[in-house]
XYZ file of C-alpha atoms in Angstrom:
365
model
C -23.927 2.541 82.752
C -27.347 4.208 82.646
C -26.160 7.341 80.786
C -24.574 5.150 78.108
C -27.739 3.102 77.573
C -29.934 6.211 77.572
C -27.747 7.980 75.013
C -27.588 4.863 72.853
C -31.364 4.396 72.899
C -32.135 8.040 72.147
C -29.569 8.666 69.440
C -30.044 5.283 67.742
C -33.801 5.824 67.559
C -33.373 9.300 66.052
C -30.690 8.176 63.580
C -32.790 5.264 62.342
C -36.023 7.253 62.223
C -34.517 10.003 60.096
C -32.705 7.526 57.873
C -35.926 5.578 57.335
C -37.972 8.699 56.550
C -35.363 10.185 54.223
C -34.778 6.926 52.344
C -38.240 7.098 50.811
C -40.554 4.226 49.819
C -38.941 3.444 46.478
C -35.261 3.229 47.462
C -33.313 0.631 49.439
C -34.816 -0.192 52.834
C -33.367 0.606 56.230
C -31.593 -2.744 56.528
C -29.954 -2.338 53.135
C -28.767 1.134 54.094
C -27.142 -0.199 57.267
C -25.375 -2.861 55.206
C -24.254 -0.547 52.413
C -20.766 -0.507 50.922
C -18.092 -1.796 53.317
C -20.830 -3.166 55.578
C -21.679 -5.761 52.969
C -18.000 -6.620 52.515
C -17.559 -7.263 56.243
C -20.600 -9.542 56.137
C -19.180 -11.362 53.115
C -15.934 -12.020 54.999
C -17.875 -13.342 57.996
C -19.897 -15.665 55.784
C -17.337 -16.827 53.236
C -13.903 -15.993 54.627
C -11.031 -14.236 52.881
C -9.853 -14.754 49.293
C -6.605 -16.662 48.888
C -5.137 -14.682 45.984
C -4.927 -11.253 44.408
C -7.954 -10.127 42.380
C -7.801 -8.830 38.809
C -10.247 -7.055 36.550
C -11.213 -8.075 33.025
C -8.384 -5.915 31.707
C -5.866 -7.810 33.840
C -5.240 -4.931 36.231
C -4.990 -5.555 39.974
C -8.132 -4.692 41.928
C -8.922 -4.547 45.625
C -10.525 -7.388 47.531
C -11.686 -8.235 51.049
C -8.159 -8.798 52.352
C -8.016 -5.017 52.799
C -10.410 -5.378 55.776
C -9.055 -6.398 59.157
C -10.474 -9.574 60.748
C -11.860 -8.753 64.195
C -15.188 -7.226 63.181
C -16.020 -10.071 60.744
C -15.123 -12.469 63.562
C -17.574 -10.675 65.862
C -20.259 -10.946 63.167
C -19.629 -14.666 62.955
C -19.883 -14.994 66.755
C -23.199 -13.118 66.811
C -24.475 -15.302 63.967
C -23.422 -18.483 65.781
C -24.992 -17.458 69.086
C -28.240 -15.928 67.780
C -28.686 -17.857 64.507
C -29.564 -14.577 62.816
C -28.513 -14.250 59.181
C -25.059 -12.776 58.638
C -26.332 -9.380 57.491
C -28.504 -8.860 60.558
C -25.662 -10.190 62.714
C -23.413 -7.472 61.282
C -25.862 -4.765 62.333
C -26.325 -6.317 65.775
C -22.547 -6.584 66.217
C -22.158 -2.871 65.457
C -24.896 -1.916 67.938
C -23.429 -4.089 70.691
C -20.030 -2.555 70.007
C -21.492 0.951 70.234
C -23.076 0.223 73.610
C -19.742 -1.071 74.899
C -17.968 1.974 73.457
C -20.357 4.405 75.149
C -19.959 2.677 78.511
C -16.156 2.762 78.274
C -15.961 6.332 76.956
C -18.237 7.504 79.780
C -16.024 5.864 82.400
C -12.870 7.259 80.812
C -14.099 10.847 80.520
C -15.752 10.644 83.957
C -12.395 9.709 85.473
C -10.667 12.555 83.647
C -13.192 15.426 83.748
C -16.233 14.393 85.770
C -19.602 12.765 85.206
C -21.362 15.767 83.645
C -18.667 16.217 80.998
C -18.732 12.474 80.341
C -22.469 12.447 79.696
C -22.307 15.464 77.398
C -19.460 13.803 75.516
C -21.598 10.721 74.869
C -24.366 12.808 73.298
C -21.883 14.629 71.082
C -20.185 11.359 70.175
C -23.220 9.243 69.295
C -25.632 11.907 68.093
C -24.138 15.254 67.185
C -20.919 14.592 65.349
C -21.100 14.285 61.573
C -21.504 10.708 60.305
C -22.067 9.217 63.780
C -24.622 7.135 61.893
C -21.687 4.909 60.876
C -21.647 3.537 64.433
C -25.007 1.860 63.737
C -23.983 0.350 60.408
C -22.195 -2.920 59.795
C -18.878 -1.104 59.968
C -15.954 -1.526 62.347
C -15.929 2.050 63.752
C -17.943 1.204 66.880
C -15.821 -1.848 67.686
C -12.642 0.139 67.108
C -13.819 2.902 69.457
C -14.825 0.380 72.143
C -11.403 -1.269 72.080
C -9.501 2.034 71.921
C -11.521 3.513 74.808
C -10.993 0.296 76.762
C -7.259 0.544 76.149
C -7.135 4.144 77.362
C -9.312 3.389 80.390
C -7.187 0.406 81.389
C -4.009 2.470 80.954
C -5.485 5.276 83.076
C -6.177 2.726 85.811
C -2.741 1.128 85.371
C -4.251 -2.213 84.343
C -1.391 -2.673 81.929
C -1.891 -6.218 80.688
C -5.557 -5.527 79.988
C -4.564 -2.377 78.124
C -2.024 -4.301 76.067
C -4.481 -7.056 75.169
C -7.123 -4.517 74.115
C -4.570 -2.590 72.061
C -3.629 -5.813 70.295
C -7.297 -6.420 69.443
C -7.590 -2.823 68.240
C -4.734 -3.561 65.862
C -6.754 -6.457 64.441
C -9.717 -4.133 63.830
C -8.350 -1.175 61.858
C -4.863 0.027 60.814
C -5.592 3.313 62.639
C -4.806 1.332 65.785
C -1.334 2.851 65.460
C -2.821 5.863 67.264
C -4.030 3.638 70.114
C -0.645 1.972 70.479
C 1.090 5.358 70.506
C -1.276 6.523 73.252
C -0.577 3.385 75.266
C 3.167 3.921 74.851
C 2.817 7.492 76.158
C 0.778 6.307 79.153
C 3.322 3.622 79.932
C 6.225 6.049 79.530
C 4.650 8.611 81.856
C 4.034 5.883 84.420
C 7.634 4.661 84.269
C 8.908 8.225 84.634
C 6.798 8.714 87.750
C 7.923 5.393 89.191
C 11.557 6.076 88.268
C 12.091 2.409 87.553
C 11.298 0.011 84.733
C 8.622 -2.577 85.492
C 7.606 -5.372 83.197
C 3.849 -4.861 82.970
C 3.815 -1.481 81.146
C 6.583 -2.625 78.808
C 4.736 -5.864 78.066
C 1.538 -3.923 77.408
C 3.209 -1.806 74.746
C 4.804 -4.865 73.166
C 1.422 -6.607 73.007
C -0.211 -3.539 71.502
C 2.426 -3.324 68.790
C 1.736 -6.883 67.650
C -1.837 -6.610 66.346
C -1.629 -4.806 63.010
C 1.767 -6.254 61.953
C 0.381 -9.720 62.675
C -2.476 -9.276 60.196
C -0.262 -7.621 57.590
C 2.165 -10.529 57.902
C -0.686 -13.033 57.509
C -1.912 -11.350 54.314
C 1.637 -11.368 52.952
C 2.011 -15.048 53.815
C -1.373 -15.911 52.282
C -0.587 -14.142 49.013
C 3.090 -15.021 48.960
C 4.301 -11.441 48.828
C 5.500 -9.170 51.655
C 3.566 -5.932 51.575
C 0.641 -7.559 49.772
C -1.914 -5.760 51.970
C -0.629 -2.370 50.810
C -0.945 -3.412 47.170
C -4.526 -4.590 47.709
C -5.450 -1.399 49.559
C -3.920 0.865 46.930
C -5.482 -1.040 44.028
C -8.969 -1.078 45.497
C -9.259 2.212 47.329
C -6.305 4.330 46.231
C -5.219 4.730 49.848
C -1.628 5.632 50.555
C 0.283 8.076 52.714
C 0.617 11.424 50.936
C 1.291 13.836 53.849
C -2.148 15.362 53.425
C -1.699 16.445 49.789
C -5.051 15.022 48.649
C -6.843 16.596 51.612
C -5.315 20.006 50.942
C -6.196 19.743 47.252
C -9.786 18.888 48.185
C -10.001 21.847 50.575
C -8.491 24.267 48.078
C -10.675 23.165 45.201
C -13.856 23.074 47.275
C -13.387 26.399 49.051
C -12.327 28.114 45.839
C -15.181 26.873 43.656
C -17.823 26.203 46.317
C -19.750 23.808 44.091
C -22.278 21.605 45.847
C -23.558 21.372 49.411
C -21.964 17.963 50.006
C -18.410 19.022 49.173
C -18.681 22.397 50.908
C -20.234 21.000 54.095
C -17.619 18.232 54.229
C -14.789 20.744 53.875
C -16.220 23.125 56.484
C -16.900 20.353 58.985
C -13.429 18.871 58.535
C -11.900 22.284 59.165
C -14.082 22.669 62.253
C -12.993 19.311 63.638
C -9.377 20.174 62.914
C -9.700 23.476 64.804
C -11.373 21.694 67.736
C -8.457 19.257 67.823
C -5.997 22.158 68.027
C -7.969 23.566 70.960
C -7.376 20.421 72.989
C -3.652 21.112 72.947
C -4.291 24.094 75.234
C -6.851 22.666 77.640
C -4.896 20.316 79.900
C -5.913 17.187 78.037
C -4.600 13.875 79.380
C -1.536 13.196 77.152
C -2.464 9.638 76.039
C -5.928 10.816 74.981
C -4.321 13.739 73.188
C -1.977 11.413 71.315
C -4.782 8.983 70.447
C -7.181 11.598 69.089
C -4.530 13.581 67.261
C -3.176 10.360 65.804
C -6.582 9.434 64.366
C -6.931 12.911 62.854
C -3.444 12.819 61.310
C -3.819 9.269 59.985
C -7.140 10.216 58.386
C -6.206 13.545 56.848
C -2.676 12.624 55.745
C -3.797 9.703 53.564
C -5.225 9.797 50.074
C -8.503 8.051 50.858
C -11.696 9.505 49.419
C -12.238 12.955 50.980
C -15.987 12.585 51.520
C -15.423 9.486 53.677
C -13.072 11.264 56.082
C -15.889 12.416 58.368
C -16.819 8.765 58.841
C -13.217 7.745 59.466
C -12.932 10.422 62.163
C -15.937 9.384 64.271
C -13.847 7.287 66.721
C -11.322 10.113 67.347
C -13.209 11.459 70.403
C -10.643 14.167 71.153
C -12.163 17.035 69.180
C -15.443 16.664 71.112
C -13.845 17.577 74.430
C -13.690 21.394 74.097
C -17.430 21.591 73.451
C -18.212 18.943 76.065
C -16.209 20.691 78.769
C -17.710 24.080 77.913
C -21.274 22.745 77.973
C -20.644 20.904 81.237
C -20.072 24.310 82.877
C -23.213 25.838 81.352
C -26.722 26.065 82.809
C -28.998 23.041 82.367
C -31.273 24.835 79.906
C -28.329 25.819 77.726
C -27.044 22.255 77.765
C -30.406 20.758 76.799
C -31.068 23.222 73.978
C -27.522 22.973 72.601
C -27.359 19.186 72.673
C -30.837 18.827 71.199
C -30.015 21.134 68.289
C -26.614 19.518 67.713
C -28.062 16.003 67.817
C -30.844 16.858 65.394
C -28.284 18.268 62.978
C -25.873 15.331 63.362
C -28.593 12.714 62.865
C -30.058 14.591 59.892
C -26.640 15.111 58.319
C -25.739 11.423 58.476
C -29.095 10.393 57.025
C -28.824 13.017 54.288
C -25.320 11.961 53.303
C -26.216 8.293 53.239
C -29.326 8.864 51.103
C -28.232 11.753 48.886
C -24.508 11.039 48.550
C -23.756 7.427 49.344
C -20.031 7.805 48.625
C -19.830 9.701 51.924
C -19.692 6.464 53.846
């Protein structure tokens, strides 16, 4: 656990220092930055609960509301508030930090079991410090909780603790709709296990069934609450314009940005997304554990093939984990000096980039 705590302490301190310095004395403070945008909506759910109807603008058109956000992270905020008596906003930040610590511990154990301790430690630095928009892990967002539950699911499946894996996958499904990637990974792990055993046993099958229940359960509840099947999709589309488009919006963004090259924010987002996509392709040739391959690729596909705002995609990809492995495995084989210099430079860039995007282009989150 020591590498996880050390990486958390170092990267969190650097993220928050740079964010504080770059925010300036006249803008919103550090706390307000960590509660920006969806962070405030999660806190509102924790404090006031969900609305019980559709929301409409002054012109009578349907708008989004908090029912678009899955319930587990607001529940965690409420638990932290109840235990600590901190205000709900601070509880949201604390909940994210606790989730990140848990995620780093679980990711380290998973990657250690797959590729060794040195690769696992390098992966943590890349995950929490170097990757673009890792700052989101420290905000009152659900990314850290989602990663903790997904990594726990994969770790439990790797150790054949099937009922634990199924329960964690179910909770993942109550955290974000991208849990479909986690459930698919669990199904692959269970299938590979059954093939090796050459017989069907109830625990792996039950695990997959449990995992499949989480997201449909929340979608059903929203439909029941609003009296309309598919209500969650209507709320999501009205508020955020998110729907499955087979990557058309992403390809349009890439084409327009790379053709015109207007603005550092758009160009850097496009280049980094292409880099992460290429790194994901590399994992298909490096002997990656199939469930991890399915999980990471699933997150990438679910993110890039939907019409959500292109500048937020780097944030949505931070729990994917998979595309960090080629660099982590290469650095793990390098000399200590090379590792230290490379990780230091990468972490400085990642922490600066997140702070820059959150202060100069707040739509990035």
